[in-house]
Coordinates of C-alpha atoms and ligand atoms in Angstrom, one line a residue:
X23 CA -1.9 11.2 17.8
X24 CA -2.7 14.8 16.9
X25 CA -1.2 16.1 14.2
X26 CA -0.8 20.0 13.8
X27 CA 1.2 20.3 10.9
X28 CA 1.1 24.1 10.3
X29 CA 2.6 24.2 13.8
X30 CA 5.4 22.0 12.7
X31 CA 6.1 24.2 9.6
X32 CA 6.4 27.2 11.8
X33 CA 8.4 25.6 14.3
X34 CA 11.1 23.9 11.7
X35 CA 11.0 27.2 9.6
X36 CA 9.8 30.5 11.3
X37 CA 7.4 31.5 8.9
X38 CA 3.7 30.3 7.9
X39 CA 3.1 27.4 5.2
X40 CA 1.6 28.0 2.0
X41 CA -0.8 25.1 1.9
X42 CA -1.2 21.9 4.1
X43 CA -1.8 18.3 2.3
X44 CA -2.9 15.4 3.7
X45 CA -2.7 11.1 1.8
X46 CA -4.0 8.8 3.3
X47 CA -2.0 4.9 4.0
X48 CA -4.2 1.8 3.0
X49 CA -5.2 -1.6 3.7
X50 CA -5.6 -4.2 1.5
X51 CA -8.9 -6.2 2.4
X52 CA -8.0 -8.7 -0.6
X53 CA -6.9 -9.7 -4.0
X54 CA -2.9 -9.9 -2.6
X55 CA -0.1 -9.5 -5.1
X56 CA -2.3 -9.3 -8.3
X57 CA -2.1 -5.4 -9.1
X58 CA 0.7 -6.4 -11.0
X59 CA -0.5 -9.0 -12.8
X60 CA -3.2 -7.4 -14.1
X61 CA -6.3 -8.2 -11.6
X62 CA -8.8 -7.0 -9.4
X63 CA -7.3 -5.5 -5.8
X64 CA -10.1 -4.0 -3.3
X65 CA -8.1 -1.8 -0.8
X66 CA -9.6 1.2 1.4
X67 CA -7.2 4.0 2.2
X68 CA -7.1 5.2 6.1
X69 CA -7.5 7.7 8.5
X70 CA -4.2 7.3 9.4
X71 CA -1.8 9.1 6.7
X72 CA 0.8 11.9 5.9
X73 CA 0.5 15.6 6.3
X74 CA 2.5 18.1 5.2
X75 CA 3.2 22.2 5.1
X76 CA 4.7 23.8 2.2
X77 CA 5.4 27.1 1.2
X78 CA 7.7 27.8 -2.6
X79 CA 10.5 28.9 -2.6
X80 CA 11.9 32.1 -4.8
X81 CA 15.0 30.2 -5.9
X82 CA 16.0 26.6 -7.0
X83 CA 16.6 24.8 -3.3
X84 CA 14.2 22.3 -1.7
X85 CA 14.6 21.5 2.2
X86 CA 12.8 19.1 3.4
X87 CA 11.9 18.0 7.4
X88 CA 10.3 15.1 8.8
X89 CA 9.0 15.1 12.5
X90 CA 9.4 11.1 12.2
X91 CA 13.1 11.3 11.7
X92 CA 14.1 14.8 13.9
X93 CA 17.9 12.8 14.0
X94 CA 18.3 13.4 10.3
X95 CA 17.4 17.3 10.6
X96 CA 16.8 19.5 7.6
X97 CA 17.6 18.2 4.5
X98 CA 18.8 20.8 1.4
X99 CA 19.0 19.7 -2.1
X100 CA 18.8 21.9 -5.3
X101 CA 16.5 21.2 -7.6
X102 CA 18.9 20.6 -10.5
X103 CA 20.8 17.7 -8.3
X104 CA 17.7 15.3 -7.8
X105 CA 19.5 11.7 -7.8
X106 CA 18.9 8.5 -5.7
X107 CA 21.0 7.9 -3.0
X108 CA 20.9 5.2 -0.7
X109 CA 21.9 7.2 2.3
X110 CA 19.2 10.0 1.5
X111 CA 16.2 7.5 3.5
X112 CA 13.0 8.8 3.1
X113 CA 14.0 11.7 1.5
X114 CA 14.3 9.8 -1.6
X115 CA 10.6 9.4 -1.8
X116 CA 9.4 12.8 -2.5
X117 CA 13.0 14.0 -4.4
X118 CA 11.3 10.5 -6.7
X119 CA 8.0 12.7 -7.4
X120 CA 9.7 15.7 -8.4
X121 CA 12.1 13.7 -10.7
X122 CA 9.1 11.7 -12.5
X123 CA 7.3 14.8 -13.1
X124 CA 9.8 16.4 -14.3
X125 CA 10.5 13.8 -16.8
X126 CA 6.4 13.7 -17.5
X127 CA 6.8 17.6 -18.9
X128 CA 5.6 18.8 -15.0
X129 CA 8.5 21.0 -14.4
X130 CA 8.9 22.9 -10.9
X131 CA 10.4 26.0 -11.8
X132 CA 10.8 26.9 -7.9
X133 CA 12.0 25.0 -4.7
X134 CA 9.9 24.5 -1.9
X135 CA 10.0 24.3 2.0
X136 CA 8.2 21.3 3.3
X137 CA 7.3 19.8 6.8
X138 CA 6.1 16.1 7.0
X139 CA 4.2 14.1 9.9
X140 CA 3.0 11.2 9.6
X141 CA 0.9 8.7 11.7
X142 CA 1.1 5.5 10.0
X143 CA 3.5 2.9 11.9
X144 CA 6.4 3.0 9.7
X145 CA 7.7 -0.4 8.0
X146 CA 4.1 -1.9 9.0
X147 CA 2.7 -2.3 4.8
X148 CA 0.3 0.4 5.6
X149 CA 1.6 2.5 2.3
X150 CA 3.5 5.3 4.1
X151 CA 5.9 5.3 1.5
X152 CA 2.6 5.6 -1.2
X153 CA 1.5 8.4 1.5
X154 CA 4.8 10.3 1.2
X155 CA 4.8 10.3 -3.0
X156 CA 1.0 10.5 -3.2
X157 CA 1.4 13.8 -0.8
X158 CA 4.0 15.0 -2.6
X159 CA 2.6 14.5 -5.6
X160 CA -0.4 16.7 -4.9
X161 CA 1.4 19.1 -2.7
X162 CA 3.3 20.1 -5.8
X163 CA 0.3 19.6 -8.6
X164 CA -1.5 22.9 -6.6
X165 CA 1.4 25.0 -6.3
X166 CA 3.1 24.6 -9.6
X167 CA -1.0 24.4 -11.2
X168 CA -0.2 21.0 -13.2
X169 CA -3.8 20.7 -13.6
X170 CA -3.3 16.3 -13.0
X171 CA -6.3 14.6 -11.8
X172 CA -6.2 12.0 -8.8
X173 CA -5.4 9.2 -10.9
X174 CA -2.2 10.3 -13.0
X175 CA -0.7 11.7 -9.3
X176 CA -1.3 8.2 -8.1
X177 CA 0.3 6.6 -11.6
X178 CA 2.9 9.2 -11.4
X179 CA 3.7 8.5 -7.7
X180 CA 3.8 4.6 -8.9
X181 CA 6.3 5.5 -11.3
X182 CA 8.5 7.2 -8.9
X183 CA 8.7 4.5 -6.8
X184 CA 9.5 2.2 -9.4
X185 CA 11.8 4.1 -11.4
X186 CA 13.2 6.3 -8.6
X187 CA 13.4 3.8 -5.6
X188 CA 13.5 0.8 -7.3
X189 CA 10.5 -0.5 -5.3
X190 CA 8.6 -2.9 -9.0
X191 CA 5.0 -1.9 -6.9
X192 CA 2.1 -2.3 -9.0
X193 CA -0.7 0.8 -8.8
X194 CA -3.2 -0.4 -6.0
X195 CA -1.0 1.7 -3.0
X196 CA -0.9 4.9 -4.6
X197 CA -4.2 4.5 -6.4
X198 CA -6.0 4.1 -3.1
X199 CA -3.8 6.9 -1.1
X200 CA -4.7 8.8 -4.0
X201 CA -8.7 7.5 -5.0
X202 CA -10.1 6.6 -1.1
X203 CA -13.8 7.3 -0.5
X204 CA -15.1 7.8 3.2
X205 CA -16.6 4.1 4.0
X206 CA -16.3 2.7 0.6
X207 CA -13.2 0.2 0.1
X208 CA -12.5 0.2 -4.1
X209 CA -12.8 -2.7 -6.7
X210 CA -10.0 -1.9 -8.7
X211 CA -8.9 -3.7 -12.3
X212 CA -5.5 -3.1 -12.7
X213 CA -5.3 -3.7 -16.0
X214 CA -7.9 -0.7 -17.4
X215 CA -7.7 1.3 -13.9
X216 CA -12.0 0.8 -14.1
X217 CA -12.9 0.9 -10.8
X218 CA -15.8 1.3 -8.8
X219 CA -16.4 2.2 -4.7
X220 CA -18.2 -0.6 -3.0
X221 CA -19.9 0.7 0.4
X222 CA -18.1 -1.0 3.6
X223 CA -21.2 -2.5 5.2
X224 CA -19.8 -4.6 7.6
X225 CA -23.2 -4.1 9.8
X226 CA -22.2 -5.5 13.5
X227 CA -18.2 -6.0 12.2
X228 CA -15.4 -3.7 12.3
X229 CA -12.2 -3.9 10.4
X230 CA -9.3 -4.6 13.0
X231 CA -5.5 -4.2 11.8
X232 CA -2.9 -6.6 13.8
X233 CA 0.5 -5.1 13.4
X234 CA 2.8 -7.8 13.8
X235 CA 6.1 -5.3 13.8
X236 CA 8.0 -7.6 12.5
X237 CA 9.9 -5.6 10.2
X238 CA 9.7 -6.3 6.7
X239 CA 13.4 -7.4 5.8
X240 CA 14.5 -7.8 2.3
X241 CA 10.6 -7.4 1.4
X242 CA 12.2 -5.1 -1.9
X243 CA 14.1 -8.3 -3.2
X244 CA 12.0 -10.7 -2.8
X245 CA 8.8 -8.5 -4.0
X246 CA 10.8 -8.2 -7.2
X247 CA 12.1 -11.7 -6.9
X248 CA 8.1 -13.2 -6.8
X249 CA 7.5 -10.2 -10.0
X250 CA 10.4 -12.4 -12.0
X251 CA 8.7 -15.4 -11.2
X252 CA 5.0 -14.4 -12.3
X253 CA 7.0 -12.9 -15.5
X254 CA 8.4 -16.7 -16.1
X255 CA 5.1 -18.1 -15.8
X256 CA 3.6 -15.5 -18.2
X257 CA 6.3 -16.0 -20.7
X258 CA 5.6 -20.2 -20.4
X259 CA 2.3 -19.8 -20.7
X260 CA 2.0 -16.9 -23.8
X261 CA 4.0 -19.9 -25.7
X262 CA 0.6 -21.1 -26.5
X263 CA -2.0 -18.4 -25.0
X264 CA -2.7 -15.1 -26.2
X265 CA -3.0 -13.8 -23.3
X266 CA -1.3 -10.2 -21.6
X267 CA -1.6 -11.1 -17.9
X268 CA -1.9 -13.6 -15.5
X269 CA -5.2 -12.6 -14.2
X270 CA -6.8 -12.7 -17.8
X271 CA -6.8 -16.5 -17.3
X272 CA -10.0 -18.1 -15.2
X273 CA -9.0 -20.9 -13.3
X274 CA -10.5 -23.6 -15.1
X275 CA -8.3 -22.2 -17.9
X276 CA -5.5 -21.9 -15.8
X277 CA -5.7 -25.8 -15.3
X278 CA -5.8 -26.6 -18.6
X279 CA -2.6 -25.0 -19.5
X280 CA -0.7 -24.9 -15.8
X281 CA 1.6 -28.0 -17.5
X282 CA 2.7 -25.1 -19.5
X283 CA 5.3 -23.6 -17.1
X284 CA 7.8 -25.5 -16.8
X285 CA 9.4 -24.0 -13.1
X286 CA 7.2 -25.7 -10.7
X287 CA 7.8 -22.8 -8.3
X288 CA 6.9 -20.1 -11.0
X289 CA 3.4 -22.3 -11.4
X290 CA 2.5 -22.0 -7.8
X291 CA 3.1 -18.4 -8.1
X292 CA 1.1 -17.8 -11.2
X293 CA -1.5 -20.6 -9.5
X294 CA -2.3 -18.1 -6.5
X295 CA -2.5 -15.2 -8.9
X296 CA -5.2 -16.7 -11.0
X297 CA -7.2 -18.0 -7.9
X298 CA -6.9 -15.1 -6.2
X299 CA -8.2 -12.4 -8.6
X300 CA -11.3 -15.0 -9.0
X301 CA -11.6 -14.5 -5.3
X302 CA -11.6 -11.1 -5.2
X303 CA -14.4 -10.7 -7.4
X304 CA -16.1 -13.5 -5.8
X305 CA -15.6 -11.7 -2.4
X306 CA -16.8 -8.2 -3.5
X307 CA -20.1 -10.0 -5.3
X308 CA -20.6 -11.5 -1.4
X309 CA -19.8 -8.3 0.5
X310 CA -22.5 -6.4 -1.8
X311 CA -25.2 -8.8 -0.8
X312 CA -23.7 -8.2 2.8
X313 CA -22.4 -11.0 3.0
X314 CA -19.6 -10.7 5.9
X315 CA -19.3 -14.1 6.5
X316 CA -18.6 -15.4 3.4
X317 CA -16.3 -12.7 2.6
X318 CA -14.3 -13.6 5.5
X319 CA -14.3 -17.2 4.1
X320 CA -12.4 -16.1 1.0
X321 CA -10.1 -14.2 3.1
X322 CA -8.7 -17.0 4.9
X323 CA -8.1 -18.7 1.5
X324 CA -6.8 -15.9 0.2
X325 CA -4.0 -16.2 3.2
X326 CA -3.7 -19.9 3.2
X327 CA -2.4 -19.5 -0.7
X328 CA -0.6 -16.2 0.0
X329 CA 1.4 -18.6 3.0
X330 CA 1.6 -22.0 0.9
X331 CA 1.6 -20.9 -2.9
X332 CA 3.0 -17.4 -3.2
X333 CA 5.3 -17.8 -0.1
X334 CA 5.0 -14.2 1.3
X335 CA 3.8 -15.0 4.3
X336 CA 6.4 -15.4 7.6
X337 CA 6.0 -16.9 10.9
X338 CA 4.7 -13.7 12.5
X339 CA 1.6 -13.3 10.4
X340 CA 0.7 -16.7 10.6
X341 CA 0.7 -16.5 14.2
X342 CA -1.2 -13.9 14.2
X343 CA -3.8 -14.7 11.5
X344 CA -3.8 -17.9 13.3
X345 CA -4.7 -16.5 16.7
X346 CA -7.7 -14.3 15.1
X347 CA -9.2 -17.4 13.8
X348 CA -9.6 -19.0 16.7
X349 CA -11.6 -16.4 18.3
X350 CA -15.5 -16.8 17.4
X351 CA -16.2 -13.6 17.3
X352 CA -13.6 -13.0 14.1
X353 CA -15.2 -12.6 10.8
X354 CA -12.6 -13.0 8.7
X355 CA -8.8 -12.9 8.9
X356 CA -5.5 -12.8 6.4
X357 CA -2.0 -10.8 6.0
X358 CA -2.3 -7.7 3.9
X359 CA 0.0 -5.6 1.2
X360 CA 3.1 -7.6 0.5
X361 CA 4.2 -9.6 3.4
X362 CA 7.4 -10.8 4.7
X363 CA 5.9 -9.1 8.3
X364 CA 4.0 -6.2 8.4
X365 CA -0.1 -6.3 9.1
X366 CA -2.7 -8.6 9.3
X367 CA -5.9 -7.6 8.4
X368 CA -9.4 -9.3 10.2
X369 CA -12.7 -8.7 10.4
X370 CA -14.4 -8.7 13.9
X371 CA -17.2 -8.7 15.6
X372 CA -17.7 -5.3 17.2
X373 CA -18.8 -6.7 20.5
X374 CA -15.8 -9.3 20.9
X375 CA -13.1 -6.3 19.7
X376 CA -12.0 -5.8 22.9
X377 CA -11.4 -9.0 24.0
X378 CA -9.7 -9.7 20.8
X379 CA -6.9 -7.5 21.4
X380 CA -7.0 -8.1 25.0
X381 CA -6.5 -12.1 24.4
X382 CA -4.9 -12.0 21.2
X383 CA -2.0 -9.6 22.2
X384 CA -0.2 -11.8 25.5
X385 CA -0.5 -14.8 23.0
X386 CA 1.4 -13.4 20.1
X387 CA 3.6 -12.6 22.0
X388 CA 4.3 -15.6 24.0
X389 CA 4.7 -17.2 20.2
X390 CA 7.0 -14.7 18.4
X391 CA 8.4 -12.5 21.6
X392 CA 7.0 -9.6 20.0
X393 CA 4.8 -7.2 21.0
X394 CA 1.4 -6.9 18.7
X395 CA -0.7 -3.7 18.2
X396 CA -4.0 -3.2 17.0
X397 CA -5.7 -0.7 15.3
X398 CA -9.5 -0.5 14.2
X399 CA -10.0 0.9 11.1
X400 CA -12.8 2.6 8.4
X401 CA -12.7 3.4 5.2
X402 CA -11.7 7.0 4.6
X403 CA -11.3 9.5 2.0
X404 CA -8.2 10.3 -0.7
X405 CA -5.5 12.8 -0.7
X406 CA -6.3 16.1 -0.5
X407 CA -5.2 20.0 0.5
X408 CA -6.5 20.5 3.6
X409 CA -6.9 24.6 3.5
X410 CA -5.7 27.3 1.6
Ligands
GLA12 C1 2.9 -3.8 -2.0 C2 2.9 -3.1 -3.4 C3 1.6 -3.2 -4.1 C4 1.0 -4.6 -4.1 C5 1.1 -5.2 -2.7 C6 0.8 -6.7 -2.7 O1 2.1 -3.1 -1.2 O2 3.3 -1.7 -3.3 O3 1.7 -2.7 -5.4 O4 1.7 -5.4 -5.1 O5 2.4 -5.1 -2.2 O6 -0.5 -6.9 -3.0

């Protein structure tokens, strides 16, 4: 899809924007549901993303426009009146990065005019919502001269989301809208924010994205609901271990003191955590010796505990993860971001790509009834302005 985003602006509000932005959305290639427990994620942010036009504003107001929701139409709100409100959608995303900078000491003094278009399937865990905030976020850094770098937007935009939306994310989505490098995916510790780009040499493979769109229902609850869980374990375990995270505990250490928790369920949750963060590092060791294949390996564990132990997996994405494995020319295959439907990420041979989709897509949906789409994918570079 072509976006022409100044043309929006000009269309919506009859006069030229003051700057366009662009953030990108993400996949997560591994290290699932461990930003928040303090371990190693290694996402790459997309070509696919939000833009926006803006031009300030002389007085207090902020209208906002969406070309992905046309039904809800301009929306006005005055800068001293930033709340939450259920019935405000999407809205409520960037009204949550002017509210969290504010309360940081970043103040907007003015309103603003601003056009959004996005291209990521919406509800698919590709980050829009990190898109939206991390856009935002350095929409209103250049024209209010804030002077953030690219990592306190992204911790900023995390913040809205949890404070704001009420979305307990960890850092990895905004981090990655906010940090993506062209062909590099990025090692991430979640605990320091150290991070490092590691080149995505995949040599003959390609990273393909299943959407399964199977909308992710009541993914907020029970991503909060797992969060409680991992807390439970921590608290079981810190009883005895001096330990801050999950993730700070190896998994031969993890065995040693699993007996600890007492909720069997919390123990499978803080089990996949452990194992998985020693995966992740394990994975990006393999992918820098290029490695493909064995990084695909991990990836299927990395789903097969992400399904069994951390329970975030639903039919949908097992079908589909399912179906990619059984093709020989896939690589690699697992769900991605937090589950409960949404994507599957693989990793496929670029000669059997087109069959893949062509074979995979009848299948899936002779299994769930729905209809699966497919997106190839590269690494691609961080939020930026686009012009002046
Ligand atoms: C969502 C959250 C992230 C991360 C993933 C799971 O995308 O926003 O912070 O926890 O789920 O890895």
């Amino acid at each position: 899809m072509n976006i022409n985003i100044e043309a929006d602006f000009k269309d919506i509000f009859k006069y030229n924007p003051q700057g366009v932005f662009f953030a990108p959305g993400r996949v997560n290639l591994i290290g699932e549901h461990i930003d928040y427990n303090g371990g190693h994620v290694f996402p790459c942010a997309l070509s696919l993303g939000t833009y926006a036009a803006a031009a300030k504003r002389n007085d207090g107001k902020i209208r906002f426009y969406s070309v992905n929701f046309p039904q809800d139409g301009i929306i006005e709100i005055d800068l001293s009146d930033i709340k939450y409100r259920k019935e405000d959608g999407w809205t409520n995303y960037p009204k949550g990065i002017v509210s969290v900078f504010d309360s940081a000491g970043f103040k907007a003094d003015k309103g603003f005019d601003v056009v959004y278009n996005g291209n990521i399937p919406n509800g698919a865990g590709l980050s829009s919502s990190a898109s939206i905030e991390v856009c935002t976020g350095v929409m209103i850094n250049d024209f209010f001269k804030f002077g953030l770098d690219s990592v306190s937007i992204a911790k900023l935009a995390q913040k809205a989301e949890n404070e704001f939306v009420g979305m307990n994310c960890g850092i990895m989505d905004q981090f990655a809208s906010a940090m993506g490098k062209k062909n590099g995916a990025i090692l991430l510790n979640c605990n320091t924010l150290d991070y490092k780009y590691v080149p995505l040499e995949l040599e003959d493979s390609s990273i393909v994205i299943i959407n399964t769109n199977k909308r992710r229902e009541l993914a907020t609850s029970k991503y909060n609901e797992r969060r409680g869980e991992c807390e439970r374990a921590l608290k079981d375990l810190q009883t005895k271990l001096n330990i801050k995270d999950l993730c700070s505990l190896a998994p031969e250490e993890f065995e040693k003191n699993k007996d600890l928790i007492k909720d069997p369920v919390a123990r499978k949750r803080a089990k996949h955590a452990v194992y998985e963060n020693a995966r992740t590092m394990a994975a990006v060791k393999l992918l820098e010796k290029n490695d493909a294949a064995g990084f695909g390996k991990l990836m299927v564990q990395s789903h097969d505990s992400l399904r069994d132990d951390y329970e975030v997996s639903c039919k949908e994405l097992d079908a589909a993860v399912d179906l990619a494995l059984k093709r020989p020319q896939t690589v690699g295959a697992r769900m991605t971001g937090a589950g409960f439907g949404g994507c599957a990420v693989c990793i496929v041979k670029n000669e059997g790509i087109e069959s893949f989709v062509k074979d995979i897509g009848p299948e899936y949906k002779k299994i769930t009834g729905l209809d699966a789409e497919f997106y190839t994918a590269c690494a691609a570079s961080g939020a930026c302005k686009l012009e002046e």
